[in-house]
XYZ file of C-alpha atoms in Angstrom:
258
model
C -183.656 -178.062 -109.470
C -186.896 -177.418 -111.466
C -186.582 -174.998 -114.605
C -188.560 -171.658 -114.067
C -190.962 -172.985 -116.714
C -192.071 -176.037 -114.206
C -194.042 -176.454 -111.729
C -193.161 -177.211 -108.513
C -194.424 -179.888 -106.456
C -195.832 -180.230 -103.552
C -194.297 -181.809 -100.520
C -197.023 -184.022 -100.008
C -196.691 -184.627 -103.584
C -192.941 -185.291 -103.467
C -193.919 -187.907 -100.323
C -196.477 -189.974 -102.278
C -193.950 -190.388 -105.241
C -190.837 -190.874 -102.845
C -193.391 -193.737 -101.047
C -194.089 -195.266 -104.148
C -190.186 -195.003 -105.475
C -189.377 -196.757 -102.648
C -191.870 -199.535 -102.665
C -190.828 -200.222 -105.910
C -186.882 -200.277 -104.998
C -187.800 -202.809 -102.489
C -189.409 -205.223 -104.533
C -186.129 -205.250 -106.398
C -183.994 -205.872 -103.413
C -186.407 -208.445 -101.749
C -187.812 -210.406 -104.875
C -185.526 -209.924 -107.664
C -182.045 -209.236 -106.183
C -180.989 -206.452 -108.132
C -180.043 -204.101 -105.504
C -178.570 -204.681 -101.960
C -180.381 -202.206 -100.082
C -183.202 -199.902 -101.063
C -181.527 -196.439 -101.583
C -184.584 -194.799 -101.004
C -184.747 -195.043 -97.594
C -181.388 -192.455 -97.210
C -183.622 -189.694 -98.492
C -185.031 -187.687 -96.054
C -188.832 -187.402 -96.433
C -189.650 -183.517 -97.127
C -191.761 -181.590 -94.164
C -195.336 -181.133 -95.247
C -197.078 -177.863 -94.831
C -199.910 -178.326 -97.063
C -202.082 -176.042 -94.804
C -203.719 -174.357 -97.567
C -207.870 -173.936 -96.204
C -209.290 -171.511 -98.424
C -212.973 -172.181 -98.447
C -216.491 -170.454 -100.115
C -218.495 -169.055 -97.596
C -222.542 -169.419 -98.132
C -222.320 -165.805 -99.747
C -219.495 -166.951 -102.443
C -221.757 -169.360 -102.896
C -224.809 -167.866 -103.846
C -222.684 -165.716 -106.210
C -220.848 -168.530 -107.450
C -224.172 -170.581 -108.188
C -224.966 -167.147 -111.135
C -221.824 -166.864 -112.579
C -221.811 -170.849 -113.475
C -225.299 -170.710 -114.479
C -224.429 -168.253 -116.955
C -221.669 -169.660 -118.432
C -222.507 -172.126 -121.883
C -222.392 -175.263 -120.326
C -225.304 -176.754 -118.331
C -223.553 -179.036 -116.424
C -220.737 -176.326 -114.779
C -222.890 -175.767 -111.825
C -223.506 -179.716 -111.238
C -219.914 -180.297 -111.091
C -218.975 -177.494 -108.692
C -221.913 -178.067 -106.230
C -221.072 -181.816 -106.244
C -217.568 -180.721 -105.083
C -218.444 -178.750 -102.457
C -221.467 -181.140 -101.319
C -219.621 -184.168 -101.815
C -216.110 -183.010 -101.044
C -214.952 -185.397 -104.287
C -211.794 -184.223 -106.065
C -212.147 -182.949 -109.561
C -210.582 -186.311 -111.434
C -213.337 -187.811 -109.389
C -216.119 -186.205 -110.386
C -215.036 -185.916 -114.374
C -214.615 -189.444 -114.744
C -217.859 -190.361 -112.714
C -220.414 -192.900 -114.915
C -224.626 -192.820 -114.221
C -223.939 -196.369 -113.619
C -222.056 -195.665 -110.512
C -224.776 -193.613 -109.129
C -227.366 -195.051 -107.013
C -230.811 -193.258 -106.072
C -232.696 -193.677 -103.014
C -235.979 -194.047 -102.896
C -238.421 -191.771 -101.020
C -235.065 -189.926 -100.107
C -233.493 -186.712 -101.259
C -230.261 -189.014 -101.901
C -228.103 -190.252 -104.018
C -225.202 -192.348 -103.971
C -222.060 -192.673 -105.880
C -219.305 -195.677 -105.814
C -215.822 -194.530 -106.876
C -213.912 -197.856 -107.499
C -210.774 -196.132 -107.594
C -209.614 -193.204 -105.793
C -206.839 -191.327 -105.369
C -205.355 -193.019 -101.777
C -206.294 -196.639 -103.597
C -209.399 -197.297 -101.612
C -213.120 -197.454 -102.976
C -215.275 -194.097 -101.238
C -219.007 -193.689 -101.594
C -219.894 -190.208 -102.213
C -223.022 -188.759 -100.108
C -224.873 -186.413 -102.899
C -227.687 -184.557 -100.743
C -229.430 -181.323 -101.101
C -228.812 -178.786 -104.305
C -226.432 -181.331 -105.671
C -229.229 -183.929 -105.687
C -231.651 -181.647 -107.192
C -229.021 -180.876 -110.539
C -227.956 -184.664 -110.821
C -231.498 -185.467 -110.865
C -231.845 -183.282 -113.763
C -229.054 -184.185 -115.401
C -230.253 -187.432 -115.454
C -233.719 -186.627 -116.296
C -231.891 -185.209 -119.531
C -229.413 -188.432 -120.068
C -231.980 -191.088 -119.487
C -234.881 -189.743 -121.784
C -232.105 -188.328 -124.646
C -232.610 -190.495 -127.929
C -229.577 -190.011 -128.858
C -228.344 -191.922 -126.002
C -230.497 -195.272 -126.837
C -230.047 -198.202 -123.949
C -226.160 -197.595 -123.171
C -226.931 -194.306 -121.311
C -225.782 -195.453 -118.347
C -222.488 -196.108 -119.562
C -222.110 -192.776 -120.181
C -220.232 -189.789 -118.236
C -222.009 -187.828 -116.698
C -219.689 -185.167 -117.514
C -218.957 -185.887 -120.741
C -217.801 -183.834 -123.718
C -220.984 -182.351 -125.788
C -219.090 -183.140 -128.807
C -216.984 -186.421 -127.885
C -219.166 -188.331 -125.770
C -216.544 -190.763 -124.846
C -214.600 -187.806 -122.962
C -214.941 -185.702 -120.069
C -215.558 -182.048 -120.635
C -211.893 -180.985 -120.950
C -213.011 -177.151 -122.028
C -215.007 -176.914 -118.614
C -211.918 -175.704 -117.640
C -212.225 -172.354 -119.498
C -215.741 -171.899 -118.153
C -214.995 -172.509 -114.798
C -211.911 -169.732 -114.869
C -215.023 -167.403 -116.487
C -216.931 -168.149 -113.826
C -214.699 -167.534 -111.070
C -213.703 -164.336 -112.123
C -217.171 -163.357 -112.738
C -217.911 -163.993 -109.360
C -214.680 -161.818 -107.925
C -212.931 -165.087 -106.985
C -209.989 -164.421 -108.713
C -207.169 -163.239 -106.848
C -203.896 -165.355 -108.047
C -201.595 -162.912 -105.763
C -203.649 -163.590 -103.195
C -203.612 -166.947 -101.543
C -206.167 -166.349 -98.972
C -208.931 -165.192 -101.597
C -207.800 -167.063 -104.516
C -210.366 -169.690 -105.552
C -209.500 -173.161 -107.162
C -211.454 -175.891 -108.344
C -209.883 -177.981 -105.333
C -211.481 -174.717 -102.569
C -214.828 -176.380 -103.654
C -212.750 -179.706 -101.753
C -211.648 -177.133 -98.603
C -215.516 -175.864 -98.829
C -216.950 -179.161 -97.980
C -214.626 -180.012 -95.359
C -214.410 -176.413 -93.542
C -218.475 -176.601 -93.165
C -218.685 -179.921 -92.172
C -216.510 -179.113 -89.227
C -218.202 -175.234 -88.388
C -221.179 -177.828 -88.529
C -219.949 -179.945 -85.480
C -218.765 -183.027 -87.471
C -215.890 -184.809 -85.997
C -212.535 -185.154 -88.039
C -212.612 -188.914 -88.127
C -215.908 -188.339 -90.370
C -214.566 -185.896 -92.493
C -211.521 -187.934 -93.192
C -213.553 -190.549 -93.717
C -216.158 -188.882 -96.293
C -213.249 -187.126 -97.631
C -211.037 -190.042 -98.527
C -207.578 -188.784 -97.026
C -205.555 -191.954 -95.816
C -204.293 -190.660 -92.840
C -205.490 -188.241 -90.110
C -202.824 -185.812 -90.494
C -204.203 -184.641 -94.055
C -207.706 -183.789 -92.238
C -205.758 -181.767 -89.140
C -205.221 -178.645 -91.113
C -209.218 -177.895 -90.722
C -208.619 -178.505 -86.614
C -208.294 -174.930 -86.072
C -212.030 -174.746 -87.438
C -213.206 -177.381 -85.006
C -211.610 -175.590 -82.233
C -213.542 -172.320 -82.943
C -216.740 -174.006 -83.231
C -216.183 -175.309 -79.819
C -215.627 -171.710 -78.534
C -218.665 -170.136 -80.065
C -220.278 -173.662 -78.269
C -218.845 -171.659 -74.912
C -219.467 -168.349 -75.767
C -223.498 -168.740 -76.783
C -223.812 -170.614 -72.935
C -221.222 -168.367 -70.708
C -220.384 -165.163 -72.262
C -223.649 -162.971 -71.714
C -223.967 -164.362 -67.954
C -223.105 -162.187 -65.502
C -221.541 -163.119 -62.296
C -224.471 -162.817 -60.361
C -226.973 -165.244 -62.763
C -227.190 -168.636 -61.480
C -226.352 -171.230 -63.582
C -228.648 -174.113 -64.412
């Protein structure tokens, strides 16, 4: 039972560790003989309602966009557009390298390779639109700095202003300054409250109103499994309706159909 000072997990959480527990337990019974059978495998696995698919809308947006803008920090804007562009999870982004960016010639693209992701499998991140336009000048900044000689590319893109080496651990602050600036900041609330991982929710939960089908978005988002991308389904489905609606639901009975 977790003290009232700790936080509680997940029960996808709890899975993942369970799963990896339990890996681990059987590598002692099968290769080094130190168990008999895996005792793992008697726990029951918890349920997972991780349904959670709070998500900006193109107005929270806009207001978002000032509020980070304003905030010390050049870069807080860059990171929260590339979340809700790219759909990349914040360890992702912080601990993302100009080397691991690509640019695309004569296109308003970028790529970025993330070796190492959360599920264990290498993702290329899409970055398109606004979130092209700030890494560009980010790296305008980066690649023409002094101060970073020829290892620039080595470099976070990220980083800490005063520990280069680092990711911007005090973005954290900012961002919380920024949310609440922009009325996003409703912890009793659920269904309004705003986290860095909404910016996640934003990019699937538009993809979908946008007609994309969930194999793509789990694809682009990185979730192992299908399950993960079902809880934006419901979004898919009313997209489909509004499909019906703008054909059927201002014909009479009497218009002929073509």
């Amino acid at each position: 039972k977790p003290k009232p000072t700790e936080k509680r997990r997940a029960p996808a959480t709890v899975n993942r560790l369970h799963t990896a527990l339990s890996a681990a337990l059987t590598w002692g019974v099968d290769h080094l003989g130190w168990l008999e059978q895996n005792p793992a495998r008697l726990v029951k696995r918890m349920a997972e309602s991780n349904t959670e698919t709070r998500f900006l809308t193109t107005e929270e947006i806009d207001t978002l966009r000032d509020a980070c803008n304003a905030q010390p920090w050049g870069r807080l804007w860059l990171l929260v557009i590339m979340g809700i562009i790219t759909g990349a999870r914040q360890g992702e982004l912080l601990s993302l390298r100009w080397k691991q960016v690509s640019w695309h010639e004569g296109r308003r693209l970028a790529t970025a390779l993330l070796g190492r992701t959360k599920n264990g499998e290498p993702r290329v991140l899409s970055i398109v639109g606004e979130a092209y336009d700030e890494l560009q000048k980010a790296h305008a900044r980066d690649s023409s700095d002094e101060l970073t000689s020829n290892d620039w590319k080595d470099l976070l893109v990220f980083r800490s202003p005063t520990k280069p080496k680092q990711h911007f651990v005090g973005f954290t602050n900012q961002w919380k300054a920024a949310r609440e600036a922009a009325g996003l900041w409703h912890p009793g609330d659920k269904d309004k409250h705003v986290k860095f991982h909404t910016t996640r929710h934003t990019a699937a939960s538009h993809m979908v109103q946008n007609g994309i089908d969930l194999y793509t978005v789990q694809k682009i988002l990185g979730h192992k499994t299908p399950h993960v991308t079902q809880r934006y389904s419901h979004l898919q489905v009313e997209h489909q309706i509004e499909a019906v609606e703008s054909v059927w639901a201002k014909k009479e009975p009497n218009d002929s159909a073509s």
